[in-house]
CSV table of C-alpha atoms in Angstrom, one decimal:
chain,number,residue,atom,x,y,z
I,1275,UNK,CA,-20.1,12.5,2.9
I,1276,UNK,CA,-21.1,9.9,-0.2
I,1277,UNK,CA,-18.1,6.4,-1.0
I,1278,UNK,CA,-18.0,9.4,-4.2
I,1279,UNK,CA,-16.1,11.3,-1.1
I,1280,UNK,CA,-12.6,10.7,-1.3
I,1281,UNK,CA,-11.8,12.0,2.5
I,1282,UNK,CA,-15.0,9.7,3.2
I,1283,UNK,CA,-13.0,7.1,1.9
I,1284,UNK,CA,-9.8,7.9,3.3
I,1285,UNK,CA,-11.4,7.5,6.4
I,1286,UNK,CA,-13.8,4.1,6.1
I,1287,UNK,CA,-9.7,3.5,5.1
I,1288,UNK,CA,-8.6,4.5,8.1
I,1289,UNK,CA,-11.9,2.7,10.1
I,1290,UNK,CA,-11.1,-0.4,8.9
I,1291,UNK,CA,-6.8,-0.5,10.3
I,1292,UNK,CA,-8.3,0.5,12.9
I,1293,UNK,CA,-10.8,-2.3,14.2
I,1294,UNK,CA,-8.3,-4.2,12.4
I,1295,UNK,CA,-6.0,-3.6,14.7
I,1296,UNK,CA,-7.8,-3.4,17.7
I,1297,UNK,CA,-9.0,-7.3,17.0
I,1298,UNK,CA,-5.4,-7.9,16.8
I,1299,UNK,CA,-4.7,-6.2,20.4
I,1300,UNK,CA,-2.8,-4.1,18.7
I,1301,UNK,CA,-1.6,-0.3,19.1
I,1302,UNK,CA,1.2,0.3,17.0
I,1303,UNK,CA,1.1,3.0,14.5
I,1304,UNK,CA,0.1,1.4,10.2
I,1305,UNK,CA,1.5,3.2,7.4
I,1306,UNK,CA,-1.3,3.8,4.7
I,1307,UNK,CA,0.0,3.8,1.3
I,1308,UNK,CA,-2.1,5.2,-1.3
I,1309,UNK,CA,-1.6,3.5,-4.7
I,1310,UNK,CA,-1.7,6.0,-6.9
I,1311,UNK,CA,-0.4,4.4,-9.7
I,1312,UNK,CA,-1.5,5.1,-13.1
I,1313,UNK,CA,-4.0,7.8,-10.9
I,1314,UNK,CA,-3.4,11.4,-12.9
I,1315,UNK,CA,-2.5,13.9,-10.0
I,1316,UNK,CA,-6.6,15.2,-10.6
I,1317,UNK,CA,-7.8,12.3,-8.4
I,1318,UNK,CA,-4.0,12.2,-6.3
I,1319,UNK,CA,-5.3,16.4,-5.1
I,1320,UNK,CA,-8.5,15.2,-3.7
I,1321,UNK,CA,-6.5,12.6,-1.3
I,1322,UNK,CA,-4.0,15.0,-0.2
I,1323,UNK,CA,-6.6,17.5,1.1
I,1324,UNK,CA,-7.9,14.8,3.3
I,1325,UNK,CA,-4.9,14.2,4.8
I,1326,UNK,CA,-3.2,11.4,3.0
I,1327,UNK,CA,0.9,11.8,2.9
I,1328,UNK,CA,2.4,8.2,2.2
I,1329,UNK,CA,1.3,7.6,-2.0
I,1330,UNK,CA,2.8,4.2,-3.7
I,1331,UNK,CA,3.7,4.1,-7.8
I,1332,UNK,CA,4.8,1.1,-9.9
I,1333,UNK,CA,6.9,2.7,-11.7
I,1334,UNK,CA,9.9,5.4,-11.8
I,1335,UNK,CA,9.0,7.3,-15.1
I,1336,UNK,CA,5.3,7.5,-14.3
I,1337,UNK,CA,6.4,8.8,-10.8
I,1338,UNK,CA,8.7,11.7,-12.3
I,1339,UNK,CA,6.0,12.4,-14.3
I,1340,UNK,CA,3.6,13.8,-11.5
I,1341,UNK,CA,5.1,13.7,-8.3
I,1342,UNK,CA,8.0,16.5,-8.5
I,1343,UNK,CA,5.4,19.5,-8.6
I,1344,UNK,CA,3.4,17.6,-5.8
I,1345,UNK,CA,5.7,17.3,-3.4
I,1346,UNK,CA,7.1,20.4,-3.1
I,1347,UNK,CA,3.6,21.9,-3.2
I,1348,UNK,CA,2.9,19.6,-0.3
I,1349,UNK,CA,6.2,18.7,1.5
I,1350,UNK,CA,5.2,16.5,4.1
I,1351,UNK,CA,4.0,13.9,1.1
I,1352,UNK,CA,6.3,11.2,1.3
I,1353,UNK,CA,6.7,8.3,-2.0
I,1354,UNK,CA,6.9,4.4,-2.2
I,1355,UNK,CA,8.4,2.7,-5.2
I,1356,UNK,CA,5.9,-0.5,-4.9
I,1357,UNK,CA,7.1,-1.7,-8.0
I,1358,UNK,CA,9.8,-3.6,-9.4
I,1359,UNK,CA,12.6,-1.7,-10.0
I,1360,UNK,CA,15.5,-2.4,-12.9
I,1361,UNK,CA,19.0,-1.8,-11.6
I,1362,UNK,CA,19.3,0.8,-14.1
I,1363,UNK,CA,16.9,3.0,-13.0
I,1364,UNK,CA,18.0,2.5,-9.4
I,1365,UNK,CA,20.2,6.1,-9.2
I,1366,UNK,CA,16.5,7.8,-10.6
I,1367,UNK,CA,14.2,5.3,-7.9
I,1368,UNK,CA,16.7,6.8,-4.8
I,1369,UNK,CA,16.5,10.6,-5.7
I,1370,UNK,CA,12.6,10.1,-6.4
I,1371,UNK,CA,11.6,7.8,-3.4
I,1372,UNK,CA,11.3,7.6,0.6
I,1373,UNK,CA,10.5,4.0,0.9
I,1374,UNK,CA,11.1,1.2,-1.7
I,1375,UNK,CA,9.3,-2.0,-1.0
I,1376,UNK,CA,10.5,-4.0,-4.0
I,1377,UNK,CA,14.0,-5.2,-3.2
I,1378,UNK,CA,14.7,-8.7,-5.4
I,1379,UNK,CA,17.6,-9.8,-5.9
I,1380,UNK,CA,21.3,-8.6,-5.7
I,1381,UNK,CA,22.0,-6.9,-8.1
I,1382,UNK,CA,19.8,-4.5,-7.1
I,1383,UNK,CA,21.0,-4.4,-3.8
I,1384,UNK,CA,24.3,-3.3,-5.0
I,1385,UNK,CA,22.5,-0.7,-7.8
I,1386,UNK,CA,20.4,0.4,-5.0
I,1387,UNK,CA,23.4,0.8,-2.3
I,1388,UNK,CA,26.1,2.6,-5.2
I,1389,UNK,CA,23.4,4.9,-6.0
I,1390,UNK,CA,22.1,6.0,-2.2
I,1391,UNK,CA,26.2,6.3,-1.0
I,1392,UNK,CA,26.0,8.9,-4.4
I,1393,UNK,CA,23.2,10.8,-3.2
I,1394,UNK,CA,24.1,10.4,0.5
I,1395,UNK,CA,20.1,10.0,1.2
I,1396,UNK,CA,19.1,6.4,2.0
I,1397,UNK,CA,15.4,5.6,1.6
I,1398,UNK,CA,13.9,2.5,3.1
I,1399,UNK,CA,14.0,-1.0,2.2
I,1400,UNK,CA,12.0,-3.7,2.0
I,1401,UNK,CA,12.5,-7.1,0.8
I,1402,UNK,CA,10.4,-8.7,-1.8
I,1403,UNK,CA,9.3,-12.4,-1.0
I,1404,UNK,CA,8.0,-15.0,-3.6
I,1405,UNK,CA,5.7,-16.1,-1.0
I,1406,UNK,CA,4.0,-18.3,-3.3
I,1407,UNK,CA,6.5,-19.1,-5.3
I,1408,UNK,CA,5.1,-17.7,-8.4
I,1409,UNK,CA,6.6,-18.3,-11.5
I,1410,UNK,CA,5.2,-14.5,-13.2
I,1411,UNK,CA,5.8,-12.3,-9.7
I,1412,UNK,CA,9.0,-10.9,-8.5
I,1413,UNK,CA,10.7,-11.2,-5.2
I,1414,UNK,CA,13.3,-13.9,-3.8
I,1415,UNK,CA,12.0,-17.4,-2.6
I,1416,UNK,CA,11.4,-17.9,0.9
I,1417,UNK,CA,14.8,-20.7,0.3
I,1418,UNK,CA,17.0,-17.7,-1.3
I,1419,UNK,CA,15.8,-15.1,1.0
I,1420,UNK,CA,18.4,-15.5,3.9
I,1421,UNK,CA,21.2,-14.9,0.9
I,1422,UNK,CA,19.6,-12.3,0.3
I,1423,UNK,CA,19.0,-10.3,3.2
I,1424,UNK,CA,22.6,-11.5,3.9
I,1425,UNK,CA,23.7,-9.0,0.7
I,1426,UNK,CA,21.7,-6.0,1.3
I,1427,UNK,CA,23.3,-6.4,5.5
I,1428,UNK,CA,26.7,-7.0,3.4
I,1429,UNK,CA,26.2,-4.1,1.5
I,1430,UNK,CA,24.6,-1.2,4.1
I,1431,UNK,CA,21.3,-1.2,3.0
I,1432,UNK,CA,18.6,0.5,5.8
I,1433,UNK,CA,16.6,-2.3,5.6
I,1434,UNK,CA,12.6,-1.9,7.0
I,1435,UNK,CA,11.6,-5.1,6.3
I,1436,UNK,CA,10.3,-7.5,4.4
I,1437,UNK,CA,7.0,-7.2,1.5
I,1438,UNK,CA,4.9,-10.0,-0.6
I,1439,UNK,CA,1.8,-10.1,-2.7
I,1440,UNK,CA,-0.1,-13.5,-1.8
I,1441,UNK,CA,-1.3,-15.6,-4.6
I,1442,UNK,CA,-4.4,-13.9,-6.5
I,1443,UNK,CA,-8.5,-16.0,-6.0
I,1444,UNK,CA,-7.1,-17.7,-2.6
I,1445,UNK,CA,-7.1,-17.1,1.0
I,1446,UNK,CA,-4.5,-14.6,2.0
I,1447,UNK,CA,-4.3,-15.2,6.1
I,1448,UNK,CA,-1.6,-18.1,5.7
I,1449,UNK,CA,0.5,-16.3,3.4
I,1450,UNK,CA,0.6,-12.9,5.3
I,1451,UNK,CA,1.3,-15.0,8.8
I,1452,UNK,CA,4.8,-16.9,6.5
I,1453,UNK,CA,5.6,-12.8,6.2
I,1454,UNK,CA,5.3,-12.4,9.5
I,1455,UNK,CA,7.1,-16.0,10.7
I,1456,UNK,CA,10.0,-14.6,8.2
I,1457,UNK,CA,10.5,-11.0,9.3
I,1458,UNK,CA,10.2,-12.6,12.7
I,1459,UNK,CA,13.2,-14.8,12.5
I,1460,UNK,CA,15.6,-12.7,10.8
I,1461,UNK,CA,14.8,-9.9,13.1
I,1462,UNK,CA,13.4,-7.4,10.9
I,1463,UNK,CA,10.0,-4.8,11.8
I,1464,UNK,CA,8.3,-4.0,8.7
I,1465,UNK,CA,5.9,-5.8,6.9
I,1466,UNK,CA,4.2,-4.4,4.2
I,1467,UNK,CA,1.2,-6.6,3.0
I,1468,UNK,CA,-2.3,-5.8,2.6
I,1469,UNK,CA,-4.2,-4.3,-0.5
I,1470,UNK,CA,-7.9,-3.1,-1.1
I,1471,UNK,CA,-9.1,-6.7,-0.6
I,1472,UNK,CA,-7.3,-8.0,1.7
I,1473,UNK,CA,-5.4,-5.2,4.3
I,1474,UNK,CA,-7.9,-5.6,6.7
I,1475,UNK,CA,-6.6,-9.5,7.0
I,1476,UNK,CA,-3.0,-8.4,6.7
I,1477,UNK,CA,-3.1,-5.6,9.6
I,1478,UNK,CA,-4.7,-8.6,12.1
I,1479,UNK,CA,-1.4,-10.5,11.0
I,1480,UNK,CA,1.2,-7.9,11.6
I,1481,UNK,CA,1.3,-5.8,8.6
I,1482,UNK,CA,3.1,-1.8,9.1
I,1483,UNK,CA,2.6,-1.2,5.9
I,1484,UNK,CA,-0.1,-1.5,3.4
I,1485,UNK,CA,-1.0,-0.9,0.3
I,1486,UNK,CA,-4.5,0.8,-1.1
I,1487,UNK,CA,-5.8,1.2,-4.1
I,1488,UNK,CA,-9.0,1.0,-5.5
I,1489,UNK,CA,-10.7,1.7,-2.0
I,1490,UNK,CA,-9.5,5.1,-2.0
I,1491,UNK,CA,-9.4,5.9,-5.9
I,1492,UNK,CA,-12.6,3.5,-7.0
I,1493,UNK,CA,-12.0,1.1,-9.4
I,1494,UNK,CA,-10.3,2.0,-12.9
I,1495,UNK,CA,-11.6,1.7,-15.7
């Protein structure tokens, strides 16, 4: 098989994850989220056929357009929302997604809690941390994280862990290590961190969920 073969790309990513786990002496599971944002159904189906079950989307509207039919055909599929979420889309997100990786403000906590109660469905939630204090990125600042986690716990959100995107163009390891430290301090087990360029580093530093796009789908046009 060549690298143009989706099954080969998937196997290669799993091999990298397993090598990183061995390097870190880890035996726990790492969830691979195939980032399918902007990719059509025709590009997704070969990965499903190769055994991939968890897919990540940035926007509720895009996910609504392509996933309901696929999920009906493949009941084992699970969906993760990895992009920023508007509070007025909370109910739609709760209905469609199994994981929400971008809880970043108190108003969204309130909207999600209300939507979960109404739908009687509780997707796992990751609080997004603006780990590099970047004005253009979403996420709670490190100093604001305790208050946001307190709000999320008071609202009875099903907190799974923390998520972060390190600054581009710099060594990500210190940022991954900081996120892991924050998660330990706040008693959270999940770490959603690492993308195509650095997921192996993230796994060695404790990532439980990695979000991989181009390494699985190829480069976007």
